[in-house]
Coordinates of C-alpha atoms and ligand atoms in Angstrom, one line a residue:
M297 CA 13.9 51.3 8.5
R298 CA 15.7 48.1 7.9
T299 CA 14.6 45.6 10.5
V300 CA 17.6 43.6 11.4
L301 CA 17.2 42.2 14.9
R302 CA 20.0 41.1 17.1
S303 CA 20.0 38.7 20.0
G304 CA 17.6 39.5 22.8
F305 CA 20.1 41.8 24.4
F306 CA 19.0 45.4 24.3
V307 CA 16.0 47.5 25.3
I308 CA 14.6 50.0 22.9
P309 CA 14.3 53.6 24.1
L310 CA 10.8 53.9 22.7
L311 CA 9.7 50.8 24.5
A312 CA 11.2 52.0 27.8
V313 CA 9.2 55.2 27.4
L314 CA 6.0 53.4 26.7
A315 CA 6.3 50.6 29.2
S316 CA 5.5 51.5 32.8
A317 CA 8.3 49.5 34.4
P318 CA 7.1 47.0 36.9
A319 CA 8.8 47.0 40.3
G320 CA 12.2 45.4 40.2
A321 CA 12.5 45.7 36.4
P322 CA 15.9 46.7 35.0
P323 CA 16.2 50.4 34.3
P324 CA 15.7 51.5 30.6
G325 CA 18.7 50.6 28.5
T326 CA 19.8 47.7 30.6
P327 CA 20.1 44.3 28.8
V328 CA 17.3 41.9 29.6
Q329 CA 19.5 38.9 29.7
S330 CA 23.2 38.5 29.4
P331 CA 24.6 36.1 26.8
E332 CA 25.6 33.8 29.6
Q333 CA 22.0 33.8 31.0
I334 CA 20.7 33.0 27.5
A335 CA 23.3 30.3 26.9
S336 CA 22.4 28.8 30.3
A337 CA 18.7 28.5 29.4
G338 CA 19.7 27.0 26.1
R339 CA 21.8 24.3 27.9
V340 CA 18.5 23.0 29.5
I341 CA 17.9 21.4 26.1
T342 CA 19.5 17.9 25.9
S343 CA 19.5 14.9 23.7
S344 CA 18.0 12.7 26.3
M345 CA 15.2 15.1 27.0
M346 CA 14.3 15.3 23.3
L347 CA 14.6 11.5 22.8
D348 CA 12.2 10.9 25.8
H349 CA 9.6 13.1 24.1
V350 CA 10.1 11.4 20.8
K351 CA 9.8 8.0 22.4
A352 CA 6.6 8.9 24.2
L353 CA 5.0 10.6 21.2
S354 CA 5.8 7.8 18.7
A355 CA 5.1 4.9 21.1
D356 CA 2.7 2.2 19.8
D357 CA 0.1 3.3 22.4
K358 CA -0.2 6.6 20.5
E359 CA -1.5 4.5 17.6
G360 CA 0.2 6.7 15.0
R361 CA -1.6 9.9 16.2
A362 CA -4.5 9.9 13.7
P363 CA -7.0 12.7 14.3
G364 CA -10.3 11.6 15.7
T365 CA -9.0 8.3 17.3
V366 CA -7.8 7.2 20.7
G367 CA -4.3 8.1 19.4
E368 CA -5.5 11.7 19.4
E369 CA -6.7 11.4 23.0
R370 CA -3.3 10.1 24.2
T371 CA -1.2 12.5 22.1
V372 CA -3.2 15.6 23.2
G373 CA -3.0 14.2 26.8
Y374 CA 0.8 14.0 26.6
L375 CA 1.2 17.5 25.2
V376 CA -1.2 19.1 27.7
G377 CA 0.5 17.2 30.5
Q378 CA 3.9 18.5 29.4
F379 CA 2.7 22.0 29.1
K380 CA 1.3 21.9 32.6
R381 CA 4.4 20.3 34.0
L382 CA 6.4 23.2 32.5
G383 CA 4.1 25.8 34.0
L384 CA 2.8 27.1 30.6
T385 CA -0.6 28.7 30.8
P386 CA -3.5 27.6 28.7
G387 CA -3.0 28.9 25.1
N388 CA -6.7 29.2 24.6
P389 CA -8.2 32.3 26.3
D390 CA -11.1 30.1 27.3
G391 CA -8.8 28.5 29.9
T392 CA -7.9 25.3 28.1
Y393 CA -4.9 24.1 26.2
V394 CA -6.9 23.1 23.2
Q395 CA -8.9 24.6 20.3
A396 CA -11.6 22.4 18.9
V397 CA -11.3 21.9 15.1
P398 CA -14.5 20.7 13.4
L399 CA -13.7 18.5 10.4
I400 CA -15.5 16.6 7.8
G401 CA -14.3 13.6 5.9
F402 CA -15.8 13.1 2.4
T403 CA -15.6 10.5 -0.3
G404 CA -17.0 11.4 -3.7
K405 CA -18.2 9.8 -6.9
A406 CA -18.2 12.1 -9.9
T407 CA -19.0 12.5 -13.6
A408 CA -17.4 15.0 -16.0
A409 CA -17.9 16.0 -19.6
F410 CA -17.1 18.8 -22.1
D411 CA -19.3 20.0 -24.9
V412 CA -17.8 21.6 -28.0
K413 CA -19.8 22.8 -31.0
G414 CA -22.5 20.1 -30.6
V415 CA -19.9 17.4 -29.8
H416 CA -20.2 15.7 -26.4
M417 CA -16.8 14.7 -24.9
P418 CA -17.4 12.6 -21.7
L419 CA -14.3 12.1 -19.5
T420 CA -13.5 8.9 -17.6
V421 CA -13.2 9.6 -13.9
P422 CA -10.6 9.2 -12.4
D423 CA -8.4 8.1 -15.3
E424 CA -8.9 11.2 -17.4
A425 CA -10.2 13.7 -14.8
V426 CA -10.1 13.8 -11.0
V427 CA -13.1 15.7 -9.7
V428 CA -13.9 16.7 -6.1
S429 CA -16.3 19.1 -4.4
R430 CA -15.0 20.6 -1.2
Q431 CA -18.0 22.5 -0.2
G432 CA -19.2 20.0 2.3
L433 CA -22.4 19.3 0.4
P434 CA -23.7 15.8 -0.5
D435 CA -24.8 16.7 -4.1
V436 CA -23.1 19.2 -6.3
S437 CA -23.6 19.7 -10.1
V438 CA -22.4 22.2 -12.6
G439 CA -24.3 22.2 -15.9
K440 CA -22.7 23.4 -19.1
A441 CA -20.6 26.2 -17.6
P442 CA -18.9 28.2 -20.3
M443 CA -15.1 27.5 -20.3
V444 CA -12.4 30.1 -20.2
F445 CA -8.6 29.5 -20.3
V446 CA -6.9 31.7 -17.7
G447 CA -3.3 30.7 -18.3
Y448 CA -1.7 29.9 -14.9
G449 CA -4.6 31.5 -12.9
A450 CA -2.2 33.8 -11.1
V451 CA -2.9 37.3 -9.8
A452 CA 0.5 38.5 -8.5
P453 CA 0.7 42.3 -8.1
E454 CA 4.3 42.1 -7.0
F455 CA 5.2 40.8 -10.5
E456 CA 2.6 43.0 -12.2
W457 CA 0.9 39.9 -13.3
D458 CA -2.9 39.2 -13.8
D459 CA -4.2 36.2 -15.6
F460 CA -7.8 37.3 -15.2
Q461 CA -7.4 40.7 -17.0
G462 CA -10.6 42.0 -18.3
V463 CA -12.8 38.9 -17.7
D464 CA -15.5 38.0 -15.3
V465 CA -15.4 34.3 -14.6
R466 CA -18.4 34.1 -12.3
G467 CA -20.3 30.9 -13.0
K468 CA -17.7 29.8 -15.5
A469 CA -15.4 26.8 -15.7
I470 CA -11.9 28.0 -15.7
V471 CA -9.0 26.0 -17.2
M472 CA -5.5 26.6 -15.7
L473 CA -2.0 25.3 -16.3
A474 CA 0.0 23.6 -13.5
G475 CA 2.9 25.4 -11.8
D476 CA 4.2 28.9 -12.0
P477 CA 4.3 30.9 -15.2
P478 CA 7.7 30.0 -16.7
V479 CA 8.8 33.5 -17.7
A480 CA 11.9 33.7 -19.9
D481 CA 14.8 35.9 -18.7
P482 CA 15.1 38.8 -21.1
A483 CA 18.9 38.7 -20.6
N484 CA 19.1 34.9 -21.3
P485 CA 15.9 33.6 -23.0
S486 CA 16.9 29.9 -22.4
A487 CA 16.7 30.5 -18.7
L488 CA 13.8 31.6 -16.4
D489 CA 13.7 35.1 -15.1
P490 CA 14.7 35.0 -11.4
K491 CA 12.9 38.3 -10.8
V492 CA 9.5 36.9 -11.9
F493 CA 7.9 34.0 -10.0
K494 CA 11.4 33.4 -8.6
G495 CA 12.8 31.6 -11.6
T496 CA 13.0 27.8 -11.1
A497 CA 11.8 27.9 -7.4
L498 CA 8.1 27.2 -6.9
T499 CA 6.0 30.0 -5.5
Y500 CA 2.6 30.0 -3.9
Y501 CA 1.1 30.8 -7.3
G502 CA 2.3 27.5 -8.6
R503 CA 0.5 25.4 -6.0
W504 CA -2.8 23.8 -6.8
T505 CA -4.2 25.1 -3.5
Y506 CA -3.6 28.7 -4.7
K507 CA -5.3 28.0 -8.0
Y508 CA -8.4 26.6 -6.5
E509 CA -8.6 29.3 -3.8
T510 CA -8.4 32.0 -6.5
A511 CA -11.1 30.3 -8.5
A512 CA -13.4 30.4 -5.5
K513 CA -12.6 34.0 -4.8
K514 CA -13.4 34.9 -8.4
G515 CA -16.7 33.0 -8.2
A516 CA -15.9 30.3 -10.8
A517 CA -18.3 27.3 -11.0
A518 CA -15.4 24.9 -11.6
A519 CA -11.6 25.1 -11.5
I520 CA -9.8 22.7 -13.8
I521 CA -6.0 22.3 -13.7
V522 CA -4.3 20.7 -16.7
H523 CA -2.0 18.1 -15.3
E524 CA 1.6 18.0 -16.5
T525 CA 4.1 15.9 -14.5
G526 CA 6.9 18.5 -14.6
P527 CA 5.2 21.6 -13.3
A528 CA 2.8 19.7 -11.0
G529 CA 5.8 17.8 -9.4
Y530 CA 4.1 14.4 -9.6
A531 CA 2.4 12.0 -12.0
F532 CA -1.3 11.9 -12.6
D533 CA -1.4 8.6 -10.7
V534 CA -0.4 10.5 -7.6
V535 CA -3.3 12.9 -8.0
K536 CA -5.7 9.9 -8.6
A537 CA -4.5 8.1 -5.5
S538 CA -4.5 11.0 -3.1
W539 CA -7.8 12.6 -4.3
G540 CA -9.5 9.3 -4.8
R541 CA -9.6 8.2 -1.2
E542 CA -11.4 10.0 1.7
N543 CA -10.5 13.7 1.8
F544 CA -10.9 16.0 4.7
G545 CA -12.0 19.6 5.2
V546 CA -13.0 22.1 7.9
A547 CA -16.7 21.9 8.8
G548 CA -18.8 25.0 9.1
P549 CA -21.4 27.2 7.5
D550 CA -18.9 29.5 5.9
E551 CA -16.8 26.8 4.3
A552 CA -18.9 26.4 1.1
A553 CA -18.1 29.9 0.1
K554 CA -14.4 29.2 0.3
H555 CA -14.4 26.7 -2.5
A556 CA -15.7 26.6 -6.1
P557 CA -18.4 24.0 -6.4
V558 CA -16.0 21.7 -8.4
D559 CA -12.1 21.4 -8.2
A560 CA -10.7 19.2 -11.0
W561 CA -7.6 18.0 -12.7
V562 CA -7.6 16.9 -16.3
T563 CA -4.9 14.9 -18.1
L564 CA -2.8 16.8 -20.6
D565 CA -4.0 14.5 -23.5
R566 CA -7.7 15.3 -22.8
A567 CA -6.9 19.0 -22.4
K568 CA -5.1 19.1 -25.8
A569 CA -8.0 17.2 -27.4
L570 CA -10.5 19.8 -26.0
F571 CA -8.4 22.7 -27.3
T572 CA -8.1 21.1 -30.7
A573 CA -11.9 20.5 -30.8
C574 CA -12.3 24.2 -30.0
G575 CA -10.0 25.1 -33.0
L576 CA -7.3 26.3 -30.6
D577 CA -3.6 25.5 -30.4
F578 CA -2.8 24.4 -26.8
D579 CA 0.9 24.7 -27.1
A580 CA 0.7 28.2 -28.6
L581 CA -1.7 29.4 -25.8
K582 CA 0.5 27.8 -23.2
A583 CA 3.5 29.8 -24.5
R584 CA 1.4 33.0 -24.5
A585 CA 0.4 32.3 -20.9
A586 CA 4.1 32.6 -19.9
T587 CA 4.1 36.3 -21.0
R588 CA 2.8 39.3 -19.1
G589 CA 0.5 40.4 -22.0
F590 CA -1.6 37.2 -21.7
K591 CA -5.4 37.7 -21.7
P592 CA -8.0 35.0 -20.9
V593 CA -9.3 33.1 -23.8
P594 CA -13.0 31.9 -24.0
L595 CA -12.9 28.3 -25.3
G596 CA -16.3 28.3 -26.9
A597 CA -17.0 25.0 -25.0
T598 CA -18.9 24.1 -21.8
A599 CA -18.1 21.8 -18.9
S600 CA -20.5 19.8 -16.8
F601 CA -19.9 17.9 -13.6
A602 CA -21.9 16.0 -11.0
V603 CA -20.4 15.0 -7.6
K604 CA -22.1 12.8 -4.9
N605 CA -20.3 13.0 -1.6
T606 CA -20.5 10.6 1.4
I607 CA -19.8 12.9 4.3
R608 CA -18.9 12.2 8.0
S609 CA -18.4 14.7 10.7
M610 CA -15.5 14.5 13.1
S611 CA -13.9 16.7 15.7
S612 CA -10.2 17.2 16.4
R613 CA -8.1 19.6 18.4
N614 CA -5.2 21.9 18.1
V615 CA -3.0 22.0 21.2
I616 CA -1.6 25.3 22.5
G617 CA 0.4 26.5 25.5
R618 CA 1.5 30.0 26.4
L619 CA 4.3 31.6 28.4
E620 CA 3.1 35.1 29.2
G621 CA 5.5 37.9 28.5
R622 CA 6.7 40.1 31.4
D623 CA 6.4 43.5 29.7
P624 CA 3.1 45.1 30.5
V625 CA 2.8 46.7 27.1
L626 CA 4.3 44.0 24.9
K627 CA 2.9 40.9 26.6
H628 CA -0.1 40.9 24.3
E629 CA 2.2 40.4 21.4
S630 CA 3.3 36.8 20.6
V631 CA 6.0 34.8 19.1
M632 CA 4.8 31.3 18.0
Y633 CA 6.5 28.0 17.5
S634 CA 4.6 25.3 15.7
A635 CA 4.9 21.5 15.1
H636 CA 2.0 19.4 14.0
W637 CA 1.0 16.5 16.3
D638 CA -0.9 14.3 13.8
G639 CA 0.2 11.3 11.9
F640 CA -1.2 8.6 9.7
G641 CA -2.5 6.3 12.4
V642 CA -2.7 2.5 12.0
N643 CA -2.9 0.6 8.7
R644 CA -4.9 -2.6 9.5
A645 CA -4.2 -3.9 6.0
L646 CA -0.6 -4.5 6.8
Q647 CA 1.0 -7.7 8.0
G648 CA 3.1 -7.4 11.1
D649 CA 3.7 -3.9 12.3
Q650 CA 0.7 -1.7 11.6
V651 CA 1.5 1.5 13.5
L652 CA 2.8 4.5 11.5
N653 CA 4.7 5.9 14.5
G654 CA 5.7 9.1 12.9
A655 CA 8.9 9.4 15.0
L656 CA 10.6 11.9 12.8
D657 CA 7.4 13.1 11.2
N658 CA 6.7 14.8 13.5
G659 CA 7.7 13.4 16.9
S660 CA 11.0 15.2 16.3
G661 CA 9.3 18.6 15.7
M662 CA 7.2 18.3 18.8
A663 CA 10.2 17.2 20.9
T664 CA 12.1 20.2 19.7
M665 CA 9.2 22.5 20.6
L666 CA 8.8 21.0 24.0
A667 CA 12.5 21.2 24.7
M668 CA 12.5 24.9 23.7
A669 CA 9.4 25.5 25.9
E670 CA 11.4 24.1 28.8
A671 CA 14.3 26.4 28.1
F672 CA 12.0 29.4 28.0
T673 CA 10.6 28.5 31.4
R674 CA 14.1 28.4 32.8
L675 CA 15.2 31.7 31.3
E676 CA 16.0 34.2 34.1
G677 CA 13.8 37.3 33.7
G678 CA 11.5 35.7 31.1
T679 CA 10.5 37.4 27.9
K680 CA 8.9 40.7 27.1
R681 CA 6.5 39.3 24.6
S682 CA 4.5 36.1 25.1
M683 CA 5.6 32.8 23.6
L684 CA 3.1 30.4 22.0
F685 CA 3.7 26.7 21.6
F686 CA 1.3 25.4 19.0
A687 CA 0.7 21.8 17.9
P688 CA -1.9 21.8 15.1
T689 CA -3.9 18.8 14.1
A690 CA -4.5 17.4 10.5
E691 CA -1.3 18.8 8.9
E692 CA -1.3 15.6 6.9
S693 CA -4.7 16.6 5.5
V694 CA -3.7 19.9 3.8
M695 CA -2.8 21.6 7.1
L696 CA -6.4 21.9 8.2
G697 CA -5.6 22.5 11.9
A698 CA -3.3 25.4 11.2
K699 CA -5.7 26.7 8.6
Y700 CA -8.5 26.7 11.2
Y701 CA -6.3 28.5 13.6
A702 CA -5.2 31.1 11.0
E703 CA -8.9 31.7 10.2
H704 CA -10.0 31.6 13.9
P705 CA -6.9 32.9 15.7
L706 CA -6.8 32.7 19.5
W707 CA -4.3 35.6 19.6
P708 CA -4.4 38.4 17.0
L709 CA -2.4 37.6 14.0
E710 CA -1.3 41.2 13.5
E711 CA 0.3 40.9 17.0
T712 CA 1.9 37.6 16.2
L713 CA 5.4 38.6 15.2
A714 CA 6.5 35.2 13.9
D715 CA 5.9 31.6 13.4
I716 CA 8.8 29.2 13.6
N717 CA 7.7 25.8 12.3
M718 CA 9.4 22.4 12.7
D719 CA 8.3 19.4 10.6
I720 CA 10.9 16.5 10.6
M721 CA 14.2 17.6 12.3
N722 CA 17.8 16.5 11.9
F723 CA 18.6 13.4 14.0
W724 CA 21.7 12.5 12.0
G725 CA 24.4 14.5 13.8
R726 CA 26.0 17.9 14.1
T727 CA 26.2 20.2 11.2
K728 CA 28.0 23.3 10.1
A729 CA 24.9 24.7 8.4
I730 CA 21.1 24.9 8.8
V731 CA 18.7 25.0 5.8
S732 CA 16.0 27.6 5.8
I733 CA 13.1 26.5 3.6
G734 CA 11.8 29.5 1.7
Y735 CA 15.2 31.1 1.9
G736 CA 15.3 34.9 1.5
M737 CA 11.6 35.6 2.2
T738 CA 11.6 37.3 5.6
T739 CA 13.8 39.4 7.9
L740 CA 13.3 36.7 10.5
E741 CA 16.0 34.9 8.5
D742 CA 18.4 37.8 9.2
V743 CA 17.9 36.9 12.9
L744 CA 18.5 33.3 12.1
V745 CA 21.8 34.2 10.4
T746 CA 22.9 36.2 13.4
E747 CA 22.0 33.5 15.9
A748 CA 23.6 30.8 13.8
A749 CA 26.8 32.7 13.6
K750 CA 27.0 32.6 17.4
Q751 CA 27.2 28.8 17.0
G752 CA 29.8 29.2 14.3
R753 CA 27.2 28.0 11.7
I754 CA 25.7 29.4 8.5
V755 CA 22.2 29.4 6.9
L756 CA 21.8 27.8 3.5
P757 CA 18.9 28.0 1.0
D758 CA 16.7 25.0 0.3
P759 CA 18.5 22.8 -2.2
E760 CA 15.2 21.7 -3.7
A761 CA 13.3 25.1 -4.0
E762 CA 11.5 23.8 -7.1
K763 CA 9.6 21.4 -4.9
G764 CA 7.9 24.3 -3.0
Y765 CA 8.3 22.8 0.5
F766 CA 7.6 26.2 2.0
Y767 CA 4.0 25.8 0.9
R768 CA 3.6 22.4 2.4
S769 CA 3.5 22.7 6.2
D770 CA 1.6 24.5 8.9
H771 CA 3.4 27.9 8.9
F772 CA 2.2 28.4 5.4
E773 CA -1.4 28.9 6.6
L774 CA -0.2 31.6 9.0
A775 CA 2.0 33.1 6.2
K776 CA -1.1 33.3 4.0
Q777 CA -2.7 35.5 6.7
G778 CA 0.5 37.6 6.7
V779 CA 2.5 36.2 9.7
P780 CA 6.2 36.1 8.9
A781 CA 7.4 32.5 9.1
L782 CA 10.4 30.3 9.1
H783 CA 10.2 26.6 8.2
F784 CA 12.6 23.8 9.1
L785 CA 12.3 20.4 7.3
H786 CA 15.2 18.0 7.9
P787 CA 17.3 21.1 8.1
G788 CA 20.8 19.7 8.5
A789 CA 23.5 20.4 5.9
E790 CA 27.3 20.1 5.8
Y791 CA 27.6 17.5 8.6
R792 CA 30.7 17.6 10.8
D793 CA 33.2 14.8 10.2
K794 CA 31.0 13.3 7.5
P795 CA 31.4 13.1 3.7
Q796 CA 29.9 16.0 1.7
D797 CA 26.9 13.9 0.5
Y798 CA 26.0 12.4 3.9
G799 CA 23.0 14.7 4.6
Q800 CA 21.5 14.2 1.1
R801 CA 22.0 10.4 1.5
M802 CA 20.3 10.3 4.9
R803 CA 17.4 12.5 3.7
D804 CA 16.9 10.4 0.6
R805 CA 17.1 7.2 2.6
Y806 CA 14.5 8.5 5.0
T807 CA 12.2 9.6 2.2
A808 CA 12.4 6.3 0.4
E809 CA 12.3 3.9 3.3
D810 CA 10.5 5.5 6.3
Y811 CA 8.5 8.6 5.3
H812 CA 4.8 8.0 6.0
K813 CA 5.6 4.3 6.7
V814 CA 5.5 2.0 9.8
S815 CA 9.3 2.2 9.8
D816 CA 9.3 5.9 10.8
D817 CA 10.2 4.7 14.3
L818 CA 13.1 4.9 16.8
K819 CA 16.4 4.2 15.1
A820 CA 19.5 2.8 16.7
D821 CA 21.8 5.1 14.6
W822 CA 20.1 8.4 15.6
D823 CA 22.5 11.1 16.8
L824 CA 20.5 14.0 18.3
S825 CA 23.5 16.3 18.9
G826 CA 22.7 18.3 15.8
A827 CA 19.0 18.5 16.8
V828 CA 20.0 19.9 20.2
E829 CA 22.1 22.6 18.5
D830 CA 19.2 23.4 16.2
A831 CA 16.8 23.6 19.1
Q832 CA 19.2 26.0 20.9
L833 CA 19.4 28.0 17.7
L834 CA 15.7 28.3 17.2
F835 CA 15.3 29.1 20.9
G836 CA 17.7 32.0 20.3
V837 CA 15.8 33.2 17.3
G838 CA 12.4 33.2 19.1
L839 CA 14.0 34.9 22.0
A840 CA 15.6 37.7 19.9
V841 CA 12.2 38.4 18.3
A842 CA 10.4 38.3 21.7
Q843 CA 12.9 40.8 23.2
G844 CA 13.7 42.8 20.1
S845 CA 12.7 46.2 18.8
A846 CA 11.8 45.4 15.2
Y847 CA 8.8 43.6 13.8
P848 CA 9.9 40.8 11.4
E849 CA 8.5 41.4 8.0
W850 CA 8.2 39.8 4.6
K851 CA 10.9 41.0 2.2
P852 CA 9.9 42.9 -1.0
G853 CA 8.7 40.7 -3.8
T854 CA 7.3 38.0 -1.5
E855 CA 3.7 36.8 -1.8
F856 CA 2.6 37.6 1.7
R857 CA 4.1 41.1 2.2
A858 CA 0.9 42.9 1.0
V859 CA -1.3 40.9 3.3
R860 CA 0.9 41.7 6.3
A861 CA 1.0 45.4 5.5
A862 CA -2.8 45.5 5.1
R863 CA -3.3 43.8 8.5
L864 CA -0.9 46.1 10.3
K865 CA -2.5 49.1 8.8
A866 CA -6.0 48.0 9.9
K867 CA -4.7 47.4 13.4
Ligands
LIG920 ZN1 5.0 16.4 8.9

């Protein structure tokens, strides 16, 4: 059955049979809410309401909302206070509005070397290799692990692709290329095949997180990615800078098993030198790795690493509120909205303003979520399924709060129909289109298209799909566990009464001047009229799913479809 949902406007015969109708409930087949009732709840959302939330959440007293600081206390306090004011119930079944997230911060010092045919090749850390151990242990070493080249390190059944064919890499140091396998289109060999790894768009398989996770699952002793600026998406200096400072992880006894002892990047030059010393042609093997017939190649070399970590424990919190559904059978199912609360805190090294207020990133996302929560509380008749309003911590540290929730869910993930994530919204005016990051992946988007059409708007694909933004915010952690997700990141396009390039100019200006800086603060030229329309739209999407008959699903050929199917089957 094709699962196209329409607006929350009809009751499903099956449901009506299953549900024992509570007193006063409409008879089977009666619409739950009229379009006017839905529109009326949507009109609760206003610019001034959203602006008030952004002002409060990005005020200097929130100190940039860094996890584990007084900024966390005040931010969590604000969100919980708002959830209570709106009459949401605690989103944690323990009766609270929070989920404790145990974290560690670790700073490492490392050494690295290859040995080939009696020749010792030490690597300078971090100029030639960046090396970390995420297992939460103070001392980790890998001694002379045999090295195997595994192409792009991808195991993608939907593309009939397996870079680990016929090889057991347990205890070995695996060497992987950055990005997705660039598979040539048989019809046009100078272009990429859109049917395999989505052509030029980046998939999950191209992200470093995937490669390291796969290495851990396969039992590798070390996972080494060969850095190349094009496919990685950034220069080696960026890897050095971001991995060289304190890194964060989830704390806990089962964490060590989720990581290979060593995760590393090596420069292209050093990788080529290694392959040459092994008597292998790097470029020829790289070309072979872009074909389906590729098989892993033992290098005849070994890799050795030693990492010493300074570790500190810290505790943070996810915040979650719930609006319980009214249908006795369906209320245990949920529709989730998410927007991370954390930011970059205070930078004491700066002269003048030191607070990274995070007004757009992600005060705007939280404001949108709070505004929608208010609309749901004012919706006559309520929803059949329950609504979850989820503000994870530590998104800026590889989505650790969302990852923790996805691995320790408070509400069953197989009964969570959707996650609608917001991370930096459009504060630059009304638009004729909304951009769905990860366009074409789920049937949730069909709902989005239907709802957008009611506003006279259209849905457009991500103009920068090669950057893989779908894999870089909280919903992705839920998607990895199978939950169908939509993601909105400065989603405005085709601004009304503005030049064609206006949106791109505003986005580029924000990225260059304000993103992750003290100047991501309130702006005199903001226009929240588009953000209000977007909030009303996403309210409509969540409502349609909460009232609808069909379960949103991943479309064929997407990375998360098999996981979802397995979870629903096990249910
Ligand atoms: Zn963000």
